[in-house]
PDB file of C-alpha atoms in Angstrom:
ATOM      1  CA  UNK A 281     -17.044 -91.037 -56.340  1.00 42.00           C
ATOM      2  CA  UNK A 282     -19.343 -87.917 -57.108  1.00 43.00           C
ATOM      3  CA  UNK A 283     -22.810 -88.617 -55.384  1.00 43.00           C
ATOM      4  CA  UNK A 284     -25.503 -87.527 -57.299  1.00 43.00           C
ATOM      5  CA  UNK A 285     -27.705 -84.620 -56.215  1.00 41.00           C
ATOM      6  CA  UNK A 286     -30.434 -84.850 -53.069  1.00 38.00           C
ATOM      7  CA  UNK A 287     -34.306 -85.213 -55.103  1.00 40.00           C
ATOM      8  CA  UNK A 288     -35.912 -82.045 -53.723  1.00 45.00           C
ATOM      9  CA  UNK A 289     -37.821 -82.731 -50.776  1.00 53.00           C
ATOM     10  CA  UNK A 290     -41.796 -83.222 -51.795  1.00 79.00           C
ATOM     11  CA  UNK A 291     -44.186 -80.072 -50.030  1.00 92.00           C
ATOM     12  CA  UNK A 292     -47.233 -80.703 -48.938  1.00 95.00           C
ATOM     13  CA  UNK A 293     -49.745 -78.870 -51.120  1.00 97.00           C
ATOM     14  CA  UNK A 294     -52.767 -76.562 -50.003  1.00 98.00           C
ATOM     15  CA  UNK A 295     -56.114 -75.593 -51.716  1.00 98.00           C
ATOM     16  CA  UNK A 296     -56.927 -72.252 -50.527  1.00 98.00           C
ATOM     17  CA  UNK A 297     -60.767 -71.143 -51.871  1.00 98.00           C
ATOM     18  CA  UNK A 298     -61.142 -67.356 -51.697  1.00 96.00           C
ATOM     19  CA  UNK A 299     -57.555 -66.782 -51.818  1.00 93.00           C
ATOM     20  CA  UNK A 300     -57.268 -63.785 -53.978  1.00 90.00           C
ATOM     21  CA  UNK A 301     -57.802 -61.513 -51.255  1.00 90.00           C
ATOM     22  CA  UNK A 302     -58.723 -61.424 -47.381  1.00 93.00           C
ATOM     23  CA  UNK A 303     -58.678 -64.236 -45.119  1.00 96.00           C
ATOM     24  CA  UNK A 304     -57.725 -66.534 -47.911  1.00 96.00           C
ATOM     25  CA  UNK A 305     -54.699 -64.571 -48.832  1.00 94.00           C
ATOM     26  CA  UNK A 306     -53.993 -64.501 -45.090  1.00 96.00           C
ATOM     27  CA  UNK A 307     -53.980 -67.826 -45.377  1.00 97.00           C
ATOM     28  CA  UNK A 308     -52.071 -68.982 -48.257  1.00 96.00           C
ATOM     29  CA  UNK A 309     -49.168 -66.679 -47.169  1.00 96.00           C
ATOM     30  CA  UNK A 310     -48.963 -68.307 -43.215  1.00 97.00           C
ATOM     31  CA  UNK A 311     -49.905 -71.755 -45.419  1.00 97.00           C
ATOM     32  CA  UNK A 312     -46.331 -70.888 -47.829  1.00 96.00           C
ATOM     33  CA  UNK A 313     -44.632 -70.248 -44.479  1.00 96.00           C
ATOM     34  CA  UNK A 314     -44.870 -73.381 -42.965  1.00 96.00           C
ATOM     35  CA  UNK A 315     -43.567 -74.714 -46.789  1.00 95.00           C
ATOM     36  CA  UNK A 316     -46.642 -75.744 -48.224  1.00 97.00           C
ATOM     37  CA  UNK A 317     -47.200 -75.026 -52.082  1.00 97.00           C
ATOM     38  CA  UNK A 318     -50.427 -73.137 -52.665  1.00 97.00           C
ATOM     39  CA  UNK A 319     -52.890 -73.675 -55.119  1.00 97.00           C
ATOM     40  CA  UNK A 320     -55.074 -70.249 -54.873  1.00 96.00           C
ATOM     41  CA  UNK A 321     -58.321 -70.769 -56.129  1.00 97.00           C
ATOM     42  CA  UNK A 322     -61.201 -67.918 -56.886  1.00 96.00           C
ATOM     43  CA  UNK A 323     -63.640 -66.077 -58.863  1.00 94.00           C
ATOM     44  CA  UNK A 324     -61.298 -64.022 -61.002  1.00 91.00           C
ATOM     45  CA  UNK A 325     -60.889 -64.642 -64.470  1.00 87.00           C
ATOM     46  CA  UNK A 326     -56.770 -63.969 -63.440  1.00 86.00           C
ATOM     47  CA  UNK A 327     -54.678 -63.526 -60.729  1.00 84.00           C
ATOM     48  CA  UNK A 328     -54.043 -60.264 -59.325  1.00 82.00           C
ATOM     49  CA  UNK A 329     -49.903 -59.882 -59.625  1.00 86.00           C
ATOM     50  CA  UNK A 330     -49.838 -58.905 -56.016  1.00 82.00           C
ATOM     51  CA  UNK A 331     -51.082 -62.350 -54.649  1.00 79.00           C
ATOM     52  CA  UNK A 332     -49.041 -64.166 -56.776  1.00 83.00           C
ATOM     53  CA  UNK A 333     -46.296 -62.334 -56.059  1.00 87.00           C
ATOM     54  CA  UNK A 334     -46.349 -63.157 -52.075  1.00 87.00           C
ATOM     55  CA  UNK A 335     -45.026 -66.810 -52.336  1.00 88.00           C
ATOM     56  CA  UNK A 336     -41.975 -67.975 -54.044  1.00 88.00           C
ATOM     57  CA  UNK A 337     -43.189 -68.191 -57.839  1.00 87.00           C
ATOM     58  CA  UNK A 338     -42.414 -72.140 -57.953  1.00 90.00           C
ATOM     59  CA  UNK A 339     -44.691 -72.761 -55.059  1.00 94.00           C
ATOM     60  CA  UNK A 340     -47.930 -71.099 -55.957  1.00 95.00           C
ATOM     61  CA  UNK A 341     -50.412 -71.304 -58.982  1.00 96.00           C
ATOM     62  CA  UNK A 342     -53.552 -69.445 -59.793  1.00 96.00           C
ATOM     63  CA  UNK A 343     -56.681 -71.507 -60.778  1.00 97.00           C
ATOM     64  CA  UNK A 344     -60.271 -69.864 -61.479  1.00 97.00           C
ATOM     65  CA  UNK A 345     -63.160 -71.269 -59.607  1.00 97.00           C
ATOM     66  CA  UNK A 346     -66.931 -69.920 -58.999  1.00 97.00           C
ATOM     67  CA  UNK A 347     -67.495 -72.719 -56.179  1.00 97.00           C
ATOM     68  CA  UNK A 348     -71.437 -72.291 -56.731  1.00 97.00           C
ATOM     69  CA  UNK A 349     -70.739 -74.295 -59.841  1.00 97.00           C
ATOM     70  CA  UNK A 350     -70.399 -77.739 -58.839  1.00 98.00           C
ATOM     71  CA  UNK A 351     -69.662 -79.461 -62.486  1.00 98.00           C
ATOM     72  CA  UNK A 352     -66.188 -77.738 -62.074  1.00 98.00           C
ATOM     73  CA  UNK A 353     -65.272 -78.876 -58.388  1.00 98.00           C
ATOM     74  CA  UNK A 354     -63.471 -81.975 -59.570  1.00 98.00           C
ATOM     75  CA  UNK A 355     -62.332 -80.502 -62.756  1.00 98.00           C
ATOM     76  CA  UNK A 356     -60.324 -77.763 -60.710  1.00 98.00           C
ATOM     77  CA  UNK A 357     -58.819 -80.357 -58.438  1.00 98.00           C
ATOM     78  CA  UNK A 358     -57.307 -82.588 -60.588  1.00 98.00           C
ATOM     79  CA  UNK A 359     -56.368 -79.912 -62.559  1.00 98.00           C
ATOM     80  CA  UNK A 360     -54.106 -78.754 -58.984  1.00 98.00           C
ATOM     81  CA  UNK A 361     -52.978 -82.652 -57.904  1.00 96.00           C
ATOM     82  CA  UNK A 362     -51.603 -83.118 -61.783  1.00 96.00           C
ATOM     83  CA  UNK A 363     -49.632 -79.538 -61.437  1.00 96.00           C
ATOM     84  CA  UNK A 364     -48.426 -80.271 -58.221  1.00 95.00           C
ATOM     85  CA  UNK A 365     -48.582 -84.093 -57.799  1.00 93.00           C
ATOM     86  CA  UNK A 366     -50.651 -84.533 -54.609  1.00 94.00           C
ATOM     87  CA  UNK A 367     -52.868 -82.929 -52.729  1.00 96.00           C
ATOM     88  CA  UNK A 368     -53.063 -82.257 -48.793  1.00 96.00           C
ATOM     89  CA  UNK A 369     -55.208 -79.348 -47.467  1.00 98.00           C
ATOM     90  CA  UNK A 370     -58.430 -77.574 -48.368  1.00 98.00           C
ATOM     91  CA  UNK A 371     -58.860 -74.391 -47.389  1.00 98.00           C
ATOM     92  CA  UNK A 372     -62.992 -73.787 -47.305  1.00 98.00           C
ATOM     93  CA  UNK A 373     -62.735 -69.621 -47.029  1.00 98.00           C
ATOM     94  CA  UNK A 374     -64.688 -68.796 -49.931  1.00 96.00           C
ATOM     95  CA  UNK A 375     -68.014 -67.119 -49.252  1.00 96.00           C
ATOM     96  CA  UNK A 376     -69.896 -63.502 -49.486  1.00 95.00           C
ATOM     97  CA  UNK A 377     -71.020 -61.682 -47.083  1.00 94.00           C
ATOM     98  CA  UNK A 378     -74.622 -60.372 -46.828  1.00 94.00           C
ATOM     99  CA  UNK A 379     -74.794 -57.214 -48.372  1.00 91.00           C
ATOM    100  CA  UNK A 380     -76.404 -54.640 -48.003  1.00 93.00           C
ATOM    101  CA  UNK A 381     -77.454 -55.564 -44.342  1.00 94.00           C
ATOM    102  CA  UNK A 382     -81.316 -56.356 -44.744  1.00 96.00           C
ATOM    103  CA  UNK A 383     -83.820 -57.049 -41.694  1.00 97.00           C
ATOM    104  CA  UNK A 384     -84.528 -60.514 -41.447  1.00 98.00           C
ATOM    105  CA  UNK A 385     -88.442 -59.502 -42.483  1.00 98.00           C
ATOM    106  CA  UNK A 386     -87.392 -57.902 -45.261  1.00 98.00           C
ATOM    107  CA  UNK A 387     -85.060 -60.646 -46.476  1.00 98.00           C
ATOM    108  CA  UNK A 388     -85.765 -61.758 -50.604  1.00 98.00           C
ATOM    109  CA  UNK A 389     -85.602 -65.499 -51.408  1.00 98.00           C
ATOM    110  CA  UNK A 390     -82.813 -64.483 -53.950  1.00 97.00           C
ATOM    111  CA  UNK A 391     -80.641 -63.448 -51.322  1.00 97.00           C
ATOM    112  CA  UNK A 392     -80.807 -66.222 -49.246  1.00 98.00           C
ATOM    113  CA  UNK A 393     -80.733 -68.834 -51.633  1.00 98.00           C
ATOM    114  CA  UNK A 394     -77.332 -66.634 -53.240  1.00 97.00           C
ATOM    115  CA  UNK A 395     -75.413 -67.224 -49.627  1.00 97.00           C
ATOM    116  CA  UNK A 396     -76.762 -71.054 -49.792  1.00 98.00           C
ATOM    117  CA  UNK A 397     -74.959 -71.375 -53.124  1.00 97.00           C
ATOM    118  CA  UNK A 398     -72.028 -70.522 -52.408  1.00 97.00           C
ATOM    119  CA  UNK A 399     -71.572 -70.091 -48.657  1.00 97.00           C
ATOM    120  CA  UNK A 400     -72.806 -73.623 -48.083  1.00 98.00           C
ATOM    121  CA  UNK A 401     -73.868 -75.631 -51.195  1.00 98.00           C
ATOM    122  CA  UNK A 402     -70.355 -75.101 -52.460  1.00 98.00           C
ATOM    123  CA  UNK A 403     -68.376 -75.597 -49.905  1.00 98.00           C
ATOM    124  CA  UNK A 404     -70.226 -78.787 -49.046  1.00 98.00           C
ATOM    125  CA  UNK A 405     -69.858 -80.310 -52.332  1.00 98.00           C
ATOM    126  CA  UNK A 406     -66.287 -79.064 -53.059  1.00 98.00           C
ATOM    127  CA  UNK A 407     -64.765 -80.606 -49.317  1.00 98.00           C
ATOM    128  CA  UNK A 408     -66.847 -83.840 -51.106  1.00 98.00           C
ATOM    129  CA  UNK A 409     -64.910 -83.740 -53.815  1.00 98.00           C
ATOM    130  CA  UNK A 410     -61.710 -83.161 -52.079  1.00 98.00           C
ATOM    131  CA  UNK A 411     -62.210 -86.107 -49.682  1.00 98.00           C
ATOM    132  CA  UNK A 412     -62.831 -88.589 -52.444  1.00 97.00           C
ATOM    133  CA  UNK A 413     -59.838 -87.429 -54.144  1.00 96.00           C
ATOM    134  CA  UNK A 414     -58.082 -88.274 -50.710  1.00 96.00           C
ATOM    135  CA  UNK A 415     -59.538 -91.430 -50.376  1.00 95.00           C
ATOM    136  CA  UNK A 416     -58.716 -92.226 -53.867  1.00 92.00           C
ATOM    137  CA  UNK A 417     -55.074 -91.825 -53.491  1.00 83.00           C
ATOM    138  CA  UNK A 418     -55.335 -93.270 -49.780  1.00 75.00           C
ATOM    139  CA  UNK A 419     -53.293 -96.408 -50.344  1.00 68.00           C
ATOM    140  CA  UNK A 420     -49.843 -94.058 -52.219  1.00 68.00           C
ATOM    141  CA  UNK A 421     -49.331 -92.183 -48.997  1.00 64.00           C
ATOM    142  CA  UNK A 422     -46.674 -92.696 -46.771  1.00 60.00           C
ATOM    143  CA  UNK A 423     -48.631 -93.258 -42.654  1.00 63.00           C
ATOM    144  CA  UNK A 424     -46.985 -89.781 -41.642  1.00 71.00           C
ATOM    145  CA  UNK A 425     -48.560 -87.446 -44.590  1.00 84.00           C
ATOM    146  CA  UNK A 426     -51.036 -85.614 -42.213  1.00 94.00           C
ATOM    147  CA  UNK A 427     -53.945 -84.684 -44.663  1.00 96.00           C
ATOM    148  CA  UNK A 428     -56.649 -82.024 -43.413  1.00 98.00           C
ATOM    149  CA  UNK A 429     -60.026 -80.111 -44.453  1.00 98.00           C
ATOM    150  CA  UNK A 430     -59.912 -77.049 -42.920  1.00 98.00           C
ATOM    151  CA  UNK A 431     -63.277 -75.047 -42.988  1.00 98.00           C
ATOM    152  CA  UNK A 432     -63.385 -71.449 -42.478  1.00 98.00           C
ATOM    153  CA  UNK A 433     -67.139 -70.063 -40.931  1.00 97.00           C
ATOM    154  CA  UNK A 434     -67.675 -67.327 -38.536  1.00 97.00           C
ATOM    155  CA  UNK A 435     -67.938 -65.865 -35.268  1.00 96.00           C
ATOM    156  CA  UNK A 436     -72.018 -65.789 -37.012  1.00 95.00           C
ATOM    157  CA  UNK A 437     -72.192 -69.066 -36.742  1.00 96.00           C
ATOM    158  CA  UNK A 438     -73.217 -69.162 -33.423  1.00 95.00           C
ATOM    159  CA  UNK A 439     -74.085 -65.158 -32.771  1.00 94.00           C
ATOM    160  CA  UNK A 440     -77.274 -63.771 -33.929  1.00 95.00           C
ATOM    161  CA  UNK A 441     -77.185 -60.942 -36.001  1.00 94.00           C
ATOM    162  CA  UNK A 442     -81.158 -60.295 -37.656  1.00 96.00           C
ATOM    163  CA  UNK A 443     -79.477 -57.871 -40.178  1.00 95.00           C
ATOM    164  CA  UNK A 444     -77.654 -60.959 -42.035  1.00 96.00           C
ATOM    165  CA  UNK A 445     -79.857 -63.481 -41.591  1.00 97.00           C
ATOM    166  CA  UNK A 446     -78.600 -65.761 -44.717  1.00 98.00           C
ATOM    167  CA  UNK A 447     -74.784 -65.284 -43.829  1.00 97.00           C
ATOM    168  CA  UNK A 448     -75.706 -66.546 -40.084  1.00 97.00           C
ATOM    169  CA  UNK A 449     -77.940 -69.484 -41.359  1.00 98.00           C
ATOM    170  CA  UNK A 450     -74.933 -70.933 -43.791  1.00 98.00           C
ATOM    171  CA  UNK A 451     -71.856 -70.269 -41.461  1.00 98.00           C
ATOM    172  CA  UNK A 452     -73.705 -71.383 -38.346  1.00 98.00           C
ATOM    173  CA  UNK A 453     -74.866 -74.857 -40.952  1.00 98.00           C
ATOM    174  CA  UNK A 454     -71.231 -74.967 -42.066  1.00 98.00           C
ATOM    175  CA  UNK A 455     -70.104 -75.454 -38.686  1.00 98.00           C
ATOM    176  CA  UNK A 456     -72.256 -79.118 -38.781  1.00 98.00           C
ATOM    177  CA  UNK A 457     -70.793 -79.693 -42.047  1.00 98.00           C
ATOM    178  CA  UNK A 458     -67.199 -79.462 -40.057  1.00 98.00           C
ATOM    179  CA  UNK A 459     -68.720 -82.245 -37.741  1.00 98.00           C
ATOM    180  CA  UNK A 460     -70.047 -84.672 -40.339  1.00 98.00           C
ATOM    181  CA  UNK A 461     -67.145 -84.846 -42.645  1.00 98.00           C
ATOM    182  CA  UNK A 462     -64.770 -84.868 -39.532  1.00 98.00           C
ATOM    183  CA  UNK A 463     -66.676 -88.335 -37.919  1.00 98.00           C
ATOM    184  CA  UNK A 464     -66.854 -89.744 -41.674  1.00 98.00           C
ATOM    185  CA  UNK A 465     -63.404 -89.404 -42.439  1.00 97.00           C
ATOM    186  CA  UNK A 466     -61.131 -89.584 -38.800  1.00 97.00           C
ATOM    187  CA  UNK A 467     -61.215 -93.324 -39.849  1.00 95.00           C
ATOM    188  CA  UNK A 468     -59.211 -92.664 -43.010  1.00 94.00           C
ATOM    189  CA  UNK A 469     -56.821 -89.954 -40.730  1.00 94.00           C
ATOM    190  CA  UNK A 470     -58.042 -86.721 -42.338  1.00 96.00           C
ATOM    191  CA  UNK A 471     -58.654 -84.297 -39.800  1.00 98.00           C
ATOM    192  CA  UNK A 472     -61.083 -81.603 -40.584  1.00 98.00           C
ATOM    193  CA  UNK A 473     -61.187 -78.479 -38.569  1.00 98.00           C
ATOM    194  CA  UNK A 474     -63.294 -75.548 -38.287  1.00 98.00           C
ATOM    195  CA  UNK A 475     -61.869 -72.215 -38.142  1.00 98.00           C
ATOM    196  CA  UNK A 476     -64.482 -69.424 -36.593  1.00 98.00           C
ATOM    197  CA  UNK A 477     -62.852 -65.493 -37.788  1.00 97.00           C
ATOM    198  CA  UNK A 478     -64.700 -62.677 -35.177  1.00 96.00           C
ATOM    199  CA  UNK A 479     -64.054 -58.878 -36.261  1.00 96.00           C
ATOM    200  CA  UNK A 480     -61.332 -59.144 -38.307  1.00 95.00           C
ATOM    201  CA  UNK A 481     -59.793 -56.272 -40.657  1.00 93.00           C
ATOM    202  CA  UNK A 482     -60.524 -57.311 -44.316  1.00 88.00           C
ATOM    203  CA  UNK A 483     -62.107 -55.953 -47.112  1.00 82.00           C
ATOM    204  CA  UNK A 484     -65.494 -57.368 -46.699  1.00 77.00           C
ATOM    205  CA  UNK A 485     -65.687 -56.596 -43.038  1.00 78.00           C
ATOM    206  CA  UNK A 486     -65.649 -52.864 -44.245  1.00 71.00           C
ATOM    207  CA  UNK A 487     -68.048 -52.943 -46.530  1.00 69.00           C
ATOM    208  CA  UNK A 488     -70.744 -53.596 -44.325  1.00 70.00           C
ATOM    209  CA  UNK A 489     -71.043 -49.659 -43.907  1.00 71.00           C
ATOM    210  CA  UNK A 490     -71.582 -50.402 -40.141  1.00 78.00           C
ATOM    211  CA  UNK A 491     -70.341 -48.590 -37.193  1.00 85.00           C
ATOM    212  CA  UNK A 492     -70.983 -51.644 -34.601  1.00 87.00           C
ATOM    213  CA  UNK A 493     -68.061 -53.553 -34.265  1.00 88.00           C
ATOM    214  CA  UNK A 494     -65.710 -50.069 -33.669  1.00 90.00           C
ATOM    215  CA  UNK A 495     -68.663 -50.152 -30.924  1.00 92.00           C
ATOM    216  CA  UNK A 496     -68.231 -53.445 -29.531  1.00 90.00           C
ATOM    217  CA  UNK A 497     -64.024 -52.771 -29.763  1.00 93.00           C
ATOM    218  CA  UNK A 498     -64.206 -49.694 -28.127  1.00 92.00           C
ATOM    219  CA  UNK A 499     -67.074 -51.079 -25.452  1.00 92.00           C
ATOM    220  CA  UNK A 500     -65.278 -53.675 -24.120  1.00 92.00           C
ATOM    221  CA  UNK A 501     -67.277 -56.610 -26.230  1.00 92.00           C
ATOM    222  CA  UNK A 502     -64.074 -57.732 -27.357  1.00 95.00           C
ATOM    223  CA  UNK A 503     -61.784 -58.413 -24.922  1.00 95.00           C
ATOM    224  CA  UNK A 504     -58.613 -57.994 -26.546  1.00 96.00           C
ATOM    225  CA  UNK A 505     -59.863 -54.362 -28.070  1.00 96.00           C
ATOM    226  CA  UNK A 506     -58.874 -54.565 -31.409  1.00 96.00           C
ATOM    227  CA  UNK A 507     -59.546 -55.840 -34.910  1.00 96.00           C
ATOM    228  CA  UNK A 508     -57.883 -58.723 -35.656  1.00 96.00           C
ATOM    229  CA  UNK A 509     -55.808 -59.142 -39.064  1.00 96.00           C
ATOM    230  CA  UNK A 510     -56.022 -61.513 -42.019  1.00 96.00           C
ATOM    231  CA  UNK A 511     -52.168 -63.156 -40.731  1.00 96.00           C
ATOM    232  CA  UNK A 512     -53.388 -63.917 -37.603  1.00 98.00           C
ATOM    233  CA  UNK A 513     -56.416 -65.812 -38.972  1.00 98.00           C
ATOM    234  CA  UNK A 514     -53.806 -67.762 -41.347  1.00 98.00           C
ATOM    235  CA  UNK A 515     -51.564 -68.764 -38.439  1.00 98.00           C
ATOM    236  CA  UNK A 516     -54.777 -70.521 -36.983  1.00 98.00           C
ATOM    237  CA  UNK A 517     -55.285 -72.540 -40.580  1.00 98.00           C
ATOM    238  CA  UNK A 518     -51.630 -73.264 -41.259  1.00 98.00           C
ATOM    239  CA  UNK A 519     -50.965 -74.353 -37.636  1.00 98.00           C
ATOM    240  CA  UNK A 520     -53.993 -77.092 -37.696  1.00 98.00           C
ATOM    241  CA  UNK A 521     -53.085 -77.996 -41.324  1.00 98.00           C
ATOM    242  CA  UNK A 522     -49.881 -78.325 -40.807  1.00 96.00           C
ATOM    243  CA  UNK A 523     -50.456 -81.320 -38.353  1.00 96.00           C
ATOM    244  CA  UNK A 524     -49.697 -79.845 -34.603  1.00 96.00           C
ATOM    245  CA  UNK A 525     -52.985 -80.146 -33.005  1.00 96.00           C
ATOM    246  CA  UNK A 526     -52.680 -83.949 -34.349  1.00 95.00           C
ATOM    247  CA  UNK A 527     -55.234 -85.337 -31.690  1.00 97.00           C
ATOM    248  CA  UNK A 528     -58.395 -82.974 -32.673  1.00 97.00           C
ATOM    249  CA  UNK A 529     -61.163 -82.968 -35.012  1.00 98.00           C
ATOM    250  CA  UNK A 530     -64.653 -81.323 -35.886  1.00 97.00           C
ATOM    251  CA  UNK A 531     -63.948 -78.580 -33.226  1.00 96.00           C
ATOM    252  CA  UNK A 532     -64.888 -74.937 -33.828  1.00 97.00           C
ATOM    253  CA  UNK A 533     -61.348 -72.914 -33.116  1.00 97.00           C
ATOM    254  CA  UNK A 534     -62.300 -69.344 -32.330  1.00 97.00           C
ATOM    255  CA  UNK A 535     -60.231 -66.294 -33.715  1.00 98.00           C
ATOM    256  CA  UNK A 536     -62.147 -63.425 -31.955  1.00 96.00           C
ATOM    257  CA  UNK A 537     -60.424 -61.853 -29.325  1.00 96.00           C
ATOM    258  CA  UNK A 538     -62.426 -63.674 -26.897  1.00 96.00           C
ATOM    259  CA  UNK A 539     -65.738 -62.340 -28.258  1.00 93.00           C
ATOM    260  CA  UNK A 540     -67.366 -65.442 -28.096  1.00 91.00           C
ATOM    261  CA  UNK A 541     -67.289 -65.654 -24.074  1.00 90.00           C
ATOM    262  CA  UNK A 542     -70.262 -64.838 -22.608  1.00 85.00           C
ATOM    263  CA  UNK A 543     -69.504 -61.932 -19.865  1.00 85.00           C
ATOM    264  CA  UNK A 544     -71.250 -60.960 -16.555  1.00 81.00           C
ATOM    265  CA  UNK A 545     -73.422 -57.290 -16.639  1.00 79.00           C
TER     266      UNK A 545
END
């Protein structure tokens, strides 16, 4: 008797924020990897072919998101969980950078209060939104679904730089935010996880119009002496989300080269 065909196995899916470009694409490319779908989320009106283009065309879909606006947050996720039929990870990697480089005296109230909008006030509400969703649909899960926050700050959260005052003030608060939500929900068996990028090769990173970090690299700051690149940043998300570091929470992960150790003179 003719058996009738397997039902496709069910991914896992994954919310990458900032995912048109940089770390996020980084990420959603490692995330497609170890087979999750990808729902890329950012600023853009539309896609850019090129991102799209990097995951299988049944696993990925494009939804636009300005994370500073918090009356969309839920919107946009239950827009990806009906799409896709679940959801599993968030990807916090959305964020600007503080341009143009501005002494901390000098620093406007506009400026700062842009980072806090997005950098922090967004992502804060947004991995709110997320975990109720979660918590909503706690009881239709199978025990084994691992389900996971994964926020994305900085080497700046804990180094001082007086030049970007605002971007060090809401990665270095984002890294508490990776605490709190990782205590509130371990309970419920989402693991949250904070991811902290050093001087890695993206876009933004050369922008800054600064010669430092080629000086750190080249001065032995950075122990491995190189910039790091986008992939290897994703391989750090997608192995966390993906459920092999199963007995860990709240815990900064540096990607730096070893730039955060402190060295002797």
């Amino acid at each position: 008797m003719k058996q009738p065909p397997a039902a496709p196995a069910v991914r896992p899916v994954a919310v990458v924020t900032g995912g048109h470009q940089g770390l996020g694409f980084g990420a959603a490319i490692e995330l497609a990897k170890e087979g999750f779908d990808i729902a890329v989320v950012d600023l853009h009106a539309e896609a850019d072919p090129e991102v799209l283009a990097a995951v299988p065309a049944d696993r990925v879909r494009y939804y636009q998101l300005d994370i500073a606006d918090l009356s969309r947050h839920r919107l946009v996720l239950e827009a990806v969980r009906g799409d896709f039929g679940r959801l599993d990870c968030l990807v916090n990697n959305a964020g600007i950078a503080a341009r143009p480089l501005t002494d901390i005296l000098e620093l406007s109230p506009e400026a700062f209060d842009r980072s806090v909008d997005i950098n922090l006030r967004g992502t804060f509400f947004l991995t709110q939104a997320f975990a109720n969703l979660l918590l909503a649909d706690e009881g239709q899960l199978a025990d084994d679904v691992y389900r996971s926050i994964v926020i994305v700050s900085s080497i700046a959260a804990e180094l001082v730089s007086v030049d970007r005052a605002q971007y060090n003030v809401t990665k270095s608060a984002l890294s508490m935010v990776a605490k709190l939500f990782a205590v509130r929900l371990a309970k419920h068996g989402i693991h949250v996880h904070e991811v902290r990028p050093g001087l890695i090769a993206t876009a933004m990173t050369a922008s800054s119009g600064s010669s430092l970090p080629d000086e750190w690299i080249s001065g032995g700051r950075v122990p491995i002496p190189r910039w790091g690149q986008k992939e290897e940043v994703g391989q750090a998300i997608a192995t966390v989300a993906s459920g092999r570091l199963p007995y860990m929470t709240g815990q900064p992960i540096w990607v730096a080269g070893g730039m955060n150790m402190m060295q002797a003179p």
